[in-house]
Amino acid sequence: MAHRTRRLAALVTAVSACALAACGSAEQPPADTSVTAGMSPTVSRSATPSTTAADTPEPTTSAQTPTSQAEAAPLAPAAPAPEITASLSPQTSNEGKYWGGDDYDPATAAKLPHERLDVGTQVDILGTNVEICATGGFYGIHYIGASPTLGCDAGNEVSQAALKDESPEDNVHFSQPKPVRAAGRTFNCTEQGNIVLTCVDDEGNSVLMW
């Protein structure tokens, strides 16, 4: 009887030990709950870090937004300097206007009197002595003179015949010899230095217009 009781006690002990060993292997070890003085216990767990919108960098582009209209628009080329061209219009001097245009001969003009001449005055014009018969500004002519031997009546008649077909507003020129019949005579009218109109008859009587 005592021997059976010892065997039963040993069996119970073995079963208890086996049960304890099985239970221990099924349980998980406790989490690390180390405590630092003055701090709450922390539990270490692995977790995937979360990403917020603030942490995500904004995408960048190569194009830059212009800050002003001047930066956006391309620079316009500088305007070319204006070209300066010489005028082709003929220029007429005051002296040229007086003598009927700039085609006058300055050497001839220098030999003519520049002072005012009155009617009746006798004056030498290019070697010919004439009496002033009329003054004016028509036909580009300032004075009409005739040889004293011919007289101003005949001289004025010759000048009117010589200028008959000309315009009073023009500066008259005799580029070619012009025959004129007046005062019972025939005069051959020419021009000297593009200034002096000279009409001379066969006897050497002259009518000058300048």
mmCIF file of C-alpha atoms in Angstrom:
data_model
loop_
_atom_site.group_PDB
_atom_site.id
_atom_site.type_symbol
_atom_site.label_atom_id
_atom_site.label_comp_id
_atom_site.label_asym_id
_atom_site.label_seq_id
_atom_site.Cartn_x
_atom_site.Cartn_y
_atom_site.Cartn_z
ATOM 1 C CA MET A 1 0.000 0.000 0.000
ATOM 2 C CA ALA A 2 2.768 2.473 0.848
ATOM 3 C CA HIS A 3 4.580 1.534 -2.352
ATOM 4 C CA ARG A 4 1.490 2.303 -4.448
ATOM 5 C CA THR A 5 1.102 5.639 -2.748
ATOM 6 C CA ARG A 6 4.687 6.670 -3.637
ATOM 7 C CA ARG A 7 4.197 5.739 -7.251
ATOM 8 C CA LEU A 8 0.987 7.787 -7.438
ATOM 9 C CA ALA A 9 2.731 10.806 -5.913
ATOM 10 C CA ALA A 10 5.571 10.543 -8.396
ATOM 11 C CA LEU A 11 3.114 10.332 -11.310
ATOM 12 C CA VAL A 12 1.245 13.392 -10.091
ATOM 13 C CA THR A 13 4.506 15.284 -9.788
ATOM 14 C CA ALA A 14 5.578 14.348 -13.296
ATOM 15 C CA VAL A 15 2.227 15.382 -14.739
ATOM 16 C CA SER A 16 2.378 18.679 -12.919
ATOM 17 C CA ALA A 17 5.848 19.365 -14.181
ATOM 18 C CA CYS A 18 4.854 18.527 -17.727
ATOM 19 C CA ALA A 19 1.849 20.776 -17.476
ATOM 20 C CA LEU A 20 3.939 23.631 -16.198
ATOM 21 C CA ALA A 21 6.476 23.192 -19.000
ATOM 22 C CA ALA A 22 3.753 23.179 -21.654
ATOM 23 C CA CYS A 23 2.115 26.260 -20.258
ATOM 24 C CA GLY A 24 5.376 28.154 -20.098
ATOM 25 C CA SER A 25 6.224 27.477 -23.762
ATOM 26 C CA ALA A 26 2.800 28.773 -24.892
ATOM 27 C CA GLU A 27 3.061 32.131 -23.138
ATOM 28 C CA GLN A 28 4.771 35.178 -24.849
ATOM 29 C CA PRO A 29 7.550 36.958 -22.992
ATOM 30 C CA PRO A 30 6.504 40.235 -21.474
ATOM 31 C CA ALA A 31 7.224 43.429 -23.384
ATOM 32 C CA ASP A 32 10.159 45.534 -22.429
ATOM 33 C CA THR A 33 8.838 47.821 -19.781
ATOM 34 C CA SER A 34 12.037 49.307 -18.538
ATOM 35 C CA VAL A 35 11.348 52.379 -16.505
ATOM 36 C CA THR A 36 13.680 55.304 -16.152
ATOM 37 C CA ALA A 37 13.433 57.290 -13.035
ATOM 38 C CA GLY A 38 10.851 60.047 -13.341
ATOM 39 C CA MET A 39 9.641 58.857 -16.821
ATOM 40 C CA SER A 40 6.596 56.848 -17.855
ATOM 41 C CA PRO A 41 7.358 53.423 -19.158
ATOM 42 C CA THR A 42 7.720 53.260 -22.976
ATOM 43 C CA VAL A 43 7.066 50.363 -25.263
ATOM 44 C CA SER A 44 9.365 49.941 -28.265
ATOM 45 C CA ARG A 45 7.513 48.926 -31.484
ATOM 46 C CA SER A 46 8.626 49.039 -35.074
ATOM 47 C CA ALA A 47 6.325 51.282 -37.214
ATOM 48 C CA THR A 48 6.408 52.629 -40.747
ATOM 49 C CA PRO A 49 7.142 56.404 -40.608
ATOM 50 C CA SER A 50 4.236 58.508 -41.816
ATOM 51 C CA THR A 51 4.688 61.271 -44.392
ATOM 52 C CA THR A 52 2.759 64.564 -44.160
ATOM 53 C CA ALA A 53 2.057 67.198 -46.853
ATOM 54 C CA ALA A 54 4.376 69.638 -45.131
ATOM 55 C CA ASP A 55 7.280 67.171 -45.445
ATOM 56 C CA THR A 56 6.745 66.583 -49.183
ATOM 57 C CA PRO A 57 8.870 69.001 -51.282
ATOM 58 C CA GLU A 58 7.017 70.999 -53.948
ATOM 59 C CA PRO A 59 7.895 70.131 -57.542
ATOM 60 C CA THR A 60 10.134 72.645 -59.313
ATOM 61 C CA THR A 61 10.060 73.638 -62.968
ATOM 62 C CA SER A 62 12.749 75.199 -65.162
ATOM 63 C CA ALA A 63 10.454 77.964 -66.451
ATOM 64 C CA GLN A 64 10.463 81.097 -64.353
ATOM 65 C CA THR A 65 7.450 83.343 -64.090
ATOM 66 C CA PRO A 66 8.384 86.863 -65.300
ATOM 67 C CA THR A 67 8.223 89.439 -62.579
ATOM 68 C CA SER A 68 7.324 92.316 -64.885
ATOM 69 C CA GLN A 69 6.138 93.074 -68.400
ATOM 70 C CA ALA A 70 9.560 94.460 -69.281
ATOM 71 C CA GLU A 71 11.200 91.144 -68.389
ATOM 72 C CA ALA A 72 8.568 89.142 -70.294
ATOM 73 C CA ALA A 73 8.809 91.104 -73.583
ATOM 74 C CA PRO A 74 11.961 90.818 -75.700
ATOM 75 C CA LEU A 75 14.046 93.932 -76.116
ATOM 76 C CA ALA A 76 13.093 95.873 -79.255
ATOM 77 C CA PRO A 77 15.953 96.858 -81.589
ATOM 78 C CA ALA A 78 17.033 100.453 -81.397
ATOM 79 C CA ALA A 79 15.477 102.691 -84.021
ATOM 80 C CA PRO A 80 17.945 103.600 -86.787
ATOM 81 C CA ALA A 81 19.163 107.138 -86.874
ATOM 82 C CA PRO A 82 17.251 109.198 -89.312
ATOM 83 C CA GLU A 83 19.047 109.609 -92.636
ATOM 84 C CA ILE A 84 19.957 113.158 -93.674
ATOM 85 C CA THR A 85 19.898 113.844 -97.401
ATOM 86 C CA ALA A 86 21.058 116.969 -99.147
ATOM 87 C CA SER A 87 18.376 118.997 -100.866
ATOM 88 C CA LEU A 88 18.549 118.918 -104.638
ATOM 89 C CA SER A 89 16.628 122.170 -104.963
ATOM 90 C CA PRO A 90 18.718 124.893 -106.583
ATOM 91 C CA GLN A 91 19.794 127.570 -104.175
ATOM 92 C CA THR A 92 19.607 131.149 -105.437
ATOM 93 C CA SER A 93 21.652 133.894 -103.836
ATOM 94 C CA ASN A 94 20.342 137.402 -103.361
ATOM 95 C CA GLU A 95 22.726 138.661 -106.013
ATOM 96 C CA GLY A 96 21.614 135.896 -108.378
ATOM 97 C CA LYS A 97 17.995 136.929 -107.866
ATOM 98 C CA TYR A 98 18.912 140.530 -108.643
ATOM 99 C CA TRP A 99 20.619 139.590 -111.882
ATOM 100 C CA GLY A 100 17.971 137.117 -113.002
ATOM 101 C CA GLY A 101 19.231 133.805 -111.596
ATOM 102 C CA ASP A 102 22.386 132.060 -110.425
ATOM 103 C CA ASP A 103 23.470 131.437 -114.009
ATOM 104 C CA TYR A 104 24.695 135.037 -114.256
ATOM 105 C CA ASP A 105 28.381 135.786 -114.834
ATOM 106 C CA PRO A 106 29.872 137.331 -111.673
ATOM 107 C CA ALA A 107 32.654 138.959 -113.716
ATOM 108 C CA THR A 108 30.094 140.764 -115.852
ATOM 109 C CA ALA A 109 28.027 141.721 -112.800
ATOM 110 C CA ALA A 110 31.102 143.244 -111.170
ATOM 111 C CA LYS A 111 31.448 145.717 -114.074
ATOM 112 C CA LEU A 112 27.921 147.063 -113.728
ATOM 113 C CA PRO A 113 27.034 150.009 -111.499
ATOM 114 C CA HIS A 114 25.431 148.949 -108.226
ATOM 115 C CA GLU A 115 24.221 152.365 -107.143
ATOM 116 C CA ARG A 116 20.719 153.563 -107.904
ATOM 117 C CA LEU A 117 20.331 155.099 -111.372
ATOM 118 C CA ASP A 118 17.640 157.660 -112.185
ATOM 119 C CA VAL A 119 15.960 158.318 -115.498
ATOM 120 C CA GLY A 120 18.015 160.749 -117.590
ATOM 121 C CA THR A 121 21.328 159.684 -116.055
ATOM 122 C CA GLN A 122 24.059 158.779 -118.512
ATOM 123 C CA VAL A 123 26.228 155.813 -117.567
ATOM 124 C CA ASP A 124 28.791 153.518 -119.154
ATOM 125 C CA ILE A 125 27.562 149.947 -119.431
ATOM 126 C CA LEU A 126 30.227 147.492 -120.560
ATOM 127 C CA GLY A 127 31.902 150.147 -122.709
ATOM 128 C CA THR A 128 28.693 151.575 -124.175
ATOM 129 C CA ASN A 129 27.443 154.987 -123.134
ATOM 130 C CA VAL A 130 23.684 155.047 -122.644
ATOM 131 C CA GLU A 131 21.034 157.278 -121.121
ATOM 132 C CA ILE A 132 18.695 155.727 -118.562
ATOM 133 C CA CYS A 133 15.250 155.702 -120.204
ATOM 134 C CA ALA A 134 13.205 153.605 -117.745
ATOM 135 C CA THR A 135 13.469 151.691 -114.492
ATOM 136 C CA GLY A 136 11.435 148.808 -113.186
ATOM 137 C CA GLY A 137 11.392 145.155 -112.156
ATOM 138 C CA PHE A 138 9.558 143.328 -114.931
ATOM 139 C CA TYR A 139 11.134 140.668 -117.130
ATOM 140 C CA GLY A 140 13.983 140.511 -114.632
ATOM 141 C CA ILE A 141 15.137 143.904 -115.925
ATOM 142 C CA HIS A 142 15.935 146.865 -113.684
ATOM 143 C CA TYR A 143 17.057 149.474 -116.237
ATOM 144 C CA ILE A 144 16.606 150.342 -119.914
ATOM 145 C CA GLY A 145 19.177 152.615 -121.557
ATOM 146 C CA ALA A 146 19.638 153.889 -125.107
ATOM 147 C CA SER A 147 22.462 155.557 -126.975
ATOM 148 C CA PRO A 148 22.092 159.377 -126.759
ATOM 149 C CA THR A 149 22.169 159.505 -130.568
ATOM 150 C CA LEU A 150 19.118 157.197 -130.686
ATOM 151 C CA GLY A 151 17.147 158.733 -127.805
ATOM 152 C CA CYS A 152 14.814 157.217 -125.210
ATOM 153 C CA ASP A 153 11.676 157.280 -127.395
ATOM 154 C CA ALA A 154 13.276 154.948 -129.914
ATOM 155 C CA GLY A 155 14.976 153.082 -127.107
ATOM 156 C CA ASN A 156 11.673 152.327 -125.320
ATOM 157 C CA GLU A 157 10.076 151.245 -128.618
ATOM 158 C CA VAL A 158 12.958 148.821 -129.287
ATOM 159 C CA SER A 159 12.754 147.367 -125.771
ATOM 160 C CA GLN A 160 9.001 146.803 -126.095
ATOM 161 C CA ALA A 161 9.466 144.993 -129.397
ATOM 162 C CA ALA A 162 12.287 142.856 -127.989
ATOM 163 C CA LEU A 163 10.206 141.776 -124.962
ATOM 164 C CA LYS A 164 6.875 141.418 -126.768
ATOM 165 C CA ASP A 165 6.630 137.617 -126.660
ATOM 166 C CA GLU A 166 8.186 137.228 -123.190
ATOM 167 C CA SER A 167 6.442 136.849 -119.819
ATOM 168 C CA PRO A 168 6.788 139.830 -117.463
ATOM 169 C CA GLU A 169 7.129 137.384 -114.555
ATOM 170 C CA ASP A 170 10.122 135.575 -116.072
ATOM 171 C CA ASN A 171 13.771 136.482 -116.144
ATOM 172 C CA VAL A 172 14.234 137.024 -119.851
ATOM 173 C CA HIS A 173 17.306 135.564 -121.566
ATOM 174 C CA PHE A 174 18.324 135.742 -125.221
ATOM 175 C CA SER A 175 20.158 132.439 -125.566
ATOM 176 C CA GLN A 176 20.130 132.918 -129.336
ATOM 177 C CA PRO A 177 20.458 136.193 -131.316
ATOM 178 C CA LYS A 178 17.028 137.738 -131.771
ATOM 179 C CA PRO A 179 16.286 140.127 -134.685
ATOM 180 C CA VAL A 180 13.965 142.989 -133.738
ATOM 181 C CA ARG A 181 12.358 145.545 -136.085
ATOM 182 C CA ALA A 182 11.469 148.818 -134.359
ATOM 183 C CA ALA A 183 11.800 152.594 -134.813
ATOM 184 C CA GLY A 184 12.356 152.111 -138.549
ATOM 185 C CA ARG A 185 15.442 150.066 -137.878
ATOM 186 C CA THR A 186 16.501 146.447 -137.512
ATOM 187 C CA PHE A 187 18.292 145.528 -134.318
ATOM 188 C CA ASN A 188 20.141 142.352 -133.494
ATOM 189 C CA CYS A 189 19.542 141.492 -129.823
ATOM 190 C CA THR A 190 21.918 139.273 -127.865
ATOM 191 C CA GLU A 191 22.869 138.741 -124.197
ATOM 192 C CA GLN A 192 26.083 139.436 -122.314
ATOM 193 C CA GLY A 193 27.005 137.420 -119.215
ATOM 194 C CA ASN A 194 23.368 136.248 -118.848
ATOM 195 C CA ILE A 195 22.661 139.752 -117.537
ATOM 196 C CA VAL A 196 22.666 142.495 -120.173
ATOM 197 C CA LEU A 197 20.332 142.284 -123.173
ATOM 198 C CA THR A 198 21.980 144.285 -125.959
ATOM 199 C CA CYS A 199 20.210 145.358 -129.157
ATOM 200 C CA VAL A 200 22.398 147.025 -131.819
ATOM 201 C CA ASP A 201 21.472 148.330 -135.263
ATOM 202 C CA ASP A 202 23.637 148.607 -138.365
ATOM 203 C CA GLU A 203 24.786 152.119 -137.372
ATOM 204 C CA GLY A 204 25.963 151.068 -133.903
ATOM 205 C CA ASN A 205 23.053 152.556 -132.014
ATOM 206 C CA SER A 206 22.371 150.491 -128.895
ATOM 207 C CA VAL A 207 19.524 149.745 -126.539
ATOM 208 C CA LEU A 208 20.618 147.965 -123.352
ATOM 209 C CA MET A 209 18.394 146.207 -120.809
ATOM 210 C CA TRP A 210 19.725 144.819 -117.497
#
